C-alpha cells in the first residue's frame, strides 16, 4: 500500500517559482525501489505526465516544462519534489504525484493533488 500527500501549491505571478512536495507512506514496498512521477491536469485538459523518476535516478521531463521543472527525491525522508521555475499561466493546473511500485510505467497510486495557479 502506498499513500501520497502533495503540498506546496499556491498562486504565483508569471515568471515565479514554486517547490511542490509529496510525502509518501509505504507498506510492503521499499520507497527507494518505487518509481515516482508528477502529473498535472489543467482546466478542461487531460491529465499529463510532466516528470518521471526511475528507481536509479533517471529523470524524464516533458517538453512543455523542459528546462524549467526538475524532479527529485529524498529517499531517507520518503519525499518527492517538483522544483518549478519560470512559471507561466499555462502551467496553471492541479498537480499530482504518483507511484509505480513495479516500475513498468503504470502509476497505480496518486495523491489528492495540490493546485498551482500562475497569474499573468
PDB file of C-alpha atoms in Angstrom:
ATOM      1  CA  UNK A   1       0.000   0.000   0.000  1.00  0.00           C
ATOM      2  CA  UNK A   2       1.205   3.492  -0.879  1.00  0.00           C
ATOM      3  CA  UNK A   3      -0.272   6.743   0.377  1.00  0.00           C
ATOM      4  CA  UNK A   4       0.780  10.045  -1.151  1.00  0.00           C
ATOM      5  CA  UNK A   5       0.156  13.599   0.008  1.00  0.00           C
ATOM      6  CA  UNK A   6       1.139  16.658  -2.014  1.00  0.00           C
ATOM      7  CA  UNK A   7       1.772  20.132  -0.644  1.00  0.00           C
ATOM      8  CA  UNK A   8       3.322  23.408  -1.696  1.00  0.00           C
ATOM      9  CA  UNK A   9       0.845  24.638  -4.274  1.00  0.00           C
ATOM     10  CA  UNK A  10      -0.377  28.213  -4.407  1.00  0.00           C
ATOM     11  CA  UNK A  11      -0.714  31.300  -6.555  1.00  0.00           C
ATOM     12  CA  UNK A  12       2.343  32.902  -8.116  1.00  0.00           C
ATOM     13  CA  UNK A  13       2.931  35.530 -10.744  1.00  0.00           C
ATOM     14  CA  UNK A  14       4.154  34.829 -14.248  1.00  0.00           C
ATOM     15  CA  UNK A  15       7.882  34.053 -14.014  1.00  0.00           C
ATOM     16  CA  UNK A  16       7.700  32.944 -10.402  1.00  0.00           C
ATOM     17  CA  UNK A  17       8.833  29.736  -8.729  1.00  0.00           C
ATOM     18  CA  UNK A  18       7.359  27.049  -6.501  1.00  0.00           C
ATOM     19  CA  UNK A  19       8.532  23.802  -4.974  1.00  0.00           C
ATOM     20  CA  UNK A  20       5.957  21.045  -4.599  1.00  0.00           C
ATOM     21  CA  UNK A  21       6.449  18.222  -2.111  1.00  0.00           C
ATOM     22  CA  UNK A  22       4.922  14.769  -1.955  1.00  0.00           C
ATOM     23  CA  UNK A  23       5.241  12.764   1.227  1.00  0.00           C
ATOM     24  CA  UNK A  24       4.897   9.017   0.926  1.00  0.00           C
ATOM     25  CA  UNK A  25       3.723   6.375   3.375  1.00  0.00           C
ATOM     26  CA  UNK A  26       4.641   2.896   2.226  1.00  0.00           C
ATOM     27  CA  UNK A  27       3.647  -0.557   3.422  1.00  0.00           C
ATOM     28  CA  UNK A  28       5.019  -3.657   1.762  1.00  0.00           C
ATOM     29  CA  UNK A  29       7.413  -1.813  -0.500  1.00  0.00           C
ATOM     30  CA  UNK A  30      10.733  -0.056  -0.162  1.00  0.00           C
ATOM     31  CA  UNK A  31      10.394   3.600  -1.075  1.00  0.00           C
ATOM     32  CA  UNK A  32      13.793   3.700  -2.777  1.00  0.00           C
ATOM     33  CA  UNK A  33      12.653   0.947  -5.166  1.00  0.00           C
ATOM     34  CA  UNK A  34       9.495   2.752  -6.291  1.00  0.00           C
ATOM     35  CA  UNK A  35       9.380   4.803  -9.480  1.00  0.00           C
ATOM     36  CA  UNK A  36       7.725   8.170  -8.982  1.00  0.00           C
ATOM     37  CA  UNK A  37       6.231  10.865 -11.168  1.00  0.00           C
ATOM     38  CA  UNK A  38       4.430  14.173 -11.260  1.00  0.00           C
ATOM     39  CA  UNK A  39       1.287  14.631 -13.327  1.00  0.00           C
ATOM     40  CA  UNK A  40      -0.868  17.679 -13.857  1.00  0.00           C
ATOM     41  CA  UNK A  41      -4.345  18.418 -15.124  1.00  0.00           C
ATOM     42  CA  UNK A  42      -5.231  21.888 -16.301  1.00  0.00           C
ATOM     43  CA  UNK A  43      -8.749  23.289 -16.711  1.00  0.00           C
ATOM     44  CA  UNK A  44     -10.505  21.393 -19.487  1.00  0.00           C
ATOM     45  CA  UNK A  45      -7.417  19.318 -20.231  1.00  0.00           C
ATOM     46  CA  UNK A  46      -6.390  15.690 -19.930  1.00  0.00           C
ATOM     47  CA  UNK A  47      -4.061  14.630 -17.143  1.00  0.00           C
ATOM     48  CA  UNK A  48      -0.487  14.615 -18.425  1.00  0.00           C
ATOM     49  CA  UNK A  49       2.771  13.252 -17.096  1.00  0.00           C
ATOM     50  CA  UNK A  50       5.342  16.007 -16.775  1.00  0.00           C
ATOM     51  CA  UNK A  51       8.218  14.458 -14.817  1.00  0.00           C
ATOM     52  CA  UNK A  52       9.238  10.860 -14.230  1.00  0.00           C
ATOM     53  CA  UNK A  53      11.941   9.483 -11.941  1.00  0.00           C
ATOM     54  CA  UNK A  54      13.169   5.912 -12.064  1.00  0.00           C
ATOM     55  CA  UNK A  55      14.463   3.960  -9.067  1.00  0.00           C
ATOM     56  CA  UNK A  56      18.045   4.541 -10.217  1.00  0.00           C
ATOM     57  CA  UNK A  57      17.527   8.287 -10.543  1.00  0.00           C
ATOM     58  CA  UNK A  58      16.952   8.710 -14.276  1.00  0.00           C
ATOM     59  CA  UNK A  59      14.730  11.689 -14.968  1.00  0.00           C
ATOM     60  CA  UNK A  60      12.362  12.269 -17.871  1.00  0.00           C
ATOM     61  CA  UNK A  61      10.859  15.733 -18.291  1.00  0.00           C
ATOM     62  CA  UNK A  62       8.043  16.668 -20.663  1.00  0.00           C
ATOM     63  CA  UNK A  63       8.925  19.076 -23.448  1.00  0.00           C
ATOM     64  CA  UNK A  64       6.390  21.586 -22.160  1.00  0.00           C
ATOM     65  CA  UNK A  65       8.370  22.071 -18.931  1.00  0.00           C
ATOM     66  CA  UNK A  66      11.880  21.094 -20.048  1.00  0.00           C
ATOM     67  CA  UNK A  67      14.482  23.444 -18.639  1.00  0.00           C
ATOM     68  CA  UNK A  68      12.064  24.868 -16.061  1.00  0.00           C
ATOM     69  CA  UNK A  69      10.993  21.906 -13.876  1.00  0.00           C
ATOM     70  CA  UNK A  70      13.141  19.385 -12.017  1.00  0.00           C
ATOM     71  CA  UNK A  71      12.001  16.230 -10.229  1.00  0.00           C
ATOM     72  CA  UNK A  72      13.961  14.939  -7.257  1.00  0.00           C
ATOM     73  CA  UNK A  73      13.573  12.511  -4.396  1.00  0.00           C
ATOM     74  CA  UNK A  74      14.729  12.234  -0.792  1.00  0.00           C
ATOM     75  CA  UNK A  75      14.708   8.508  -0.010  1.00  0.00           C
ATOM     76  CA  UNK A  76      15.569   8.952   3.656  1.00  0.00           C
ATOM     77  CA  UNK A  77      12.541  11.180   4.258  1.00  0.00           C
ATOM     78  CA  UNK A  78      10.354   9.447   1.633  1.00  0.00           C
ATOM     79  CA  UNK A  79       9.601  12.722  -0.094  1.00  0.00           C
ATOM     80  CA  UNK A  80       9.327  13.582  -3.780  1.00  0.00           C
ATOM     81  CA  UNK A  81       9.844  17.142  -5.016  1.00  0.00           C
ATOM     82  CA  UNK A  82       8.999  19.155  -8.096  1.00  0.00           C
ATOM     83  CA  UNK A  83      11.021  22.347  -8.399  1.00  0.00           C
ATOM     84  CA  UNK A  84       9.292  24.720 -10.785  1.00  0.00           C
ATOM     85  CA  UNK A  85      10.868  27.903 -12.103  1.00  0.00           C
ATOM     86  CA  UNK A  86       9.893  30.497 -14.689  1.00  0.00           C
ATOM     87  CA  UNK A  87       6.256  29.552 -14.270  1.00  0.00           C
ATOM     88  CA  UNK A  88       3.790  30.542 -16.976  1.00  0.00           C
ATOM     89  CA  UNK A  89      -0.005  30.971 -16.930  1.00  0.00           C
ATOM     90  CA  UNK A  90      -0.319  27.756 -18.960  1.00  0.00           C
ATOM     91  CA  UNK A  91       1.256  25.869 -16.043  1.00  0.00           C
ATOM     92  CA  UNK A  92      -1.924  26.515 -14.040  1.00  0.00           C
ATOM     93  CA  UNK A  93      -3.221  23.079 -13.063  1.00  0.00           C
ATOM     94  CA  UNK A  94      -3.810  20.598 -10.311  1.00  0.00           C
ATOM     95  CA  UNK A  95      -0.545  18.770  -9.706  1.00  0.00           C
ATOM     96  CA  UNK A  96      -0.435  15.155  -8.565  1.00  0.00           C
ATOM     97  CA  UNK A  97       2.372  12.892  -7.506  1.00  0.00           C
ATOM     98  CA  UNK A  98       2.134   9.234  -8.478  1.00  0.00           C
ATOM     99  CA  UNK A  99       3.824   5.952  -7.641  1.00  0.00           C
ATOM    100  CA  UNK A 100       4.641   2.970  -9.847  1.00  0.00           C
ATOM    101  CA  UNK A 101       5.679   0.174  -7.488  1.00  0.00           C
ATOM    102  CA  UNK A 102       6.755  -2.206 -10.285  1.00  0.00           C
ATOM    103  CA  UNK A 103       8.472   0.442 -12.433  1.00  0.00           C
ATOM    104  CA  UNK A 104       6.546  -0.501 -15.571  1.00  0.00           C
ATOM    105  CA  UNK A 105       5.116   2.977 -16.253  1.00  0.00           C
ATOM    106  CA  UNK A 106       1.784   2.100 -14.653  1.00  0.00           C
ATOM    107  CA  UNK A 107       1.086   4.533 -11.867  1.00  0.00           C
ATOM    108  CA  UNK A 108      -1.386   2.863  -9.561  1.00  0.00           C
ATOM    109  CA  UNK A 109      -1.222   5.370  -6.722  1.00  0.00           C
ATOM    110  CA  UNK A 110      -1.963   9.089  -6.768  1.00  0.00           C
ATOM    111  CA  UNK A 111      -2.213  11.787  -4.140  1.00  0.00           C
ATOM    112  CA  UNK A 112      -5.125  14.171  -3.763  1.00  0.00           C
ATOM    113  CA  UNK A 113      -3.354  16.924  -5.691  1.00  0.00           C
ATOM    114  CA  UNK A 114      -2.221  20.461  -4.990  1.00  0.00           C
ATOM    115  CA  UNK A 115      -3.384  23.462  -7.006  1.00  0.00           C
ATOM    116  CA  UNK A 116      -0.905  25.737  -8.773  1.00  0.00           C
ATOM    117  CA  UNK A 117      -2.196  28.965 -10.267  1.00  0.00           C
ATOM    118  CA  UNK A 118       0.032  31.286 -12.284  1.00  0.00           C
ATOM    119  CA  UNK A 119      -1.324  34.781 -12.811  1.00  0.00           C
ATOM    120  CA  UNK A 120      -0.289  36.952 -15.733  1.00  0.00           C
TER     121      UNK A 120
END
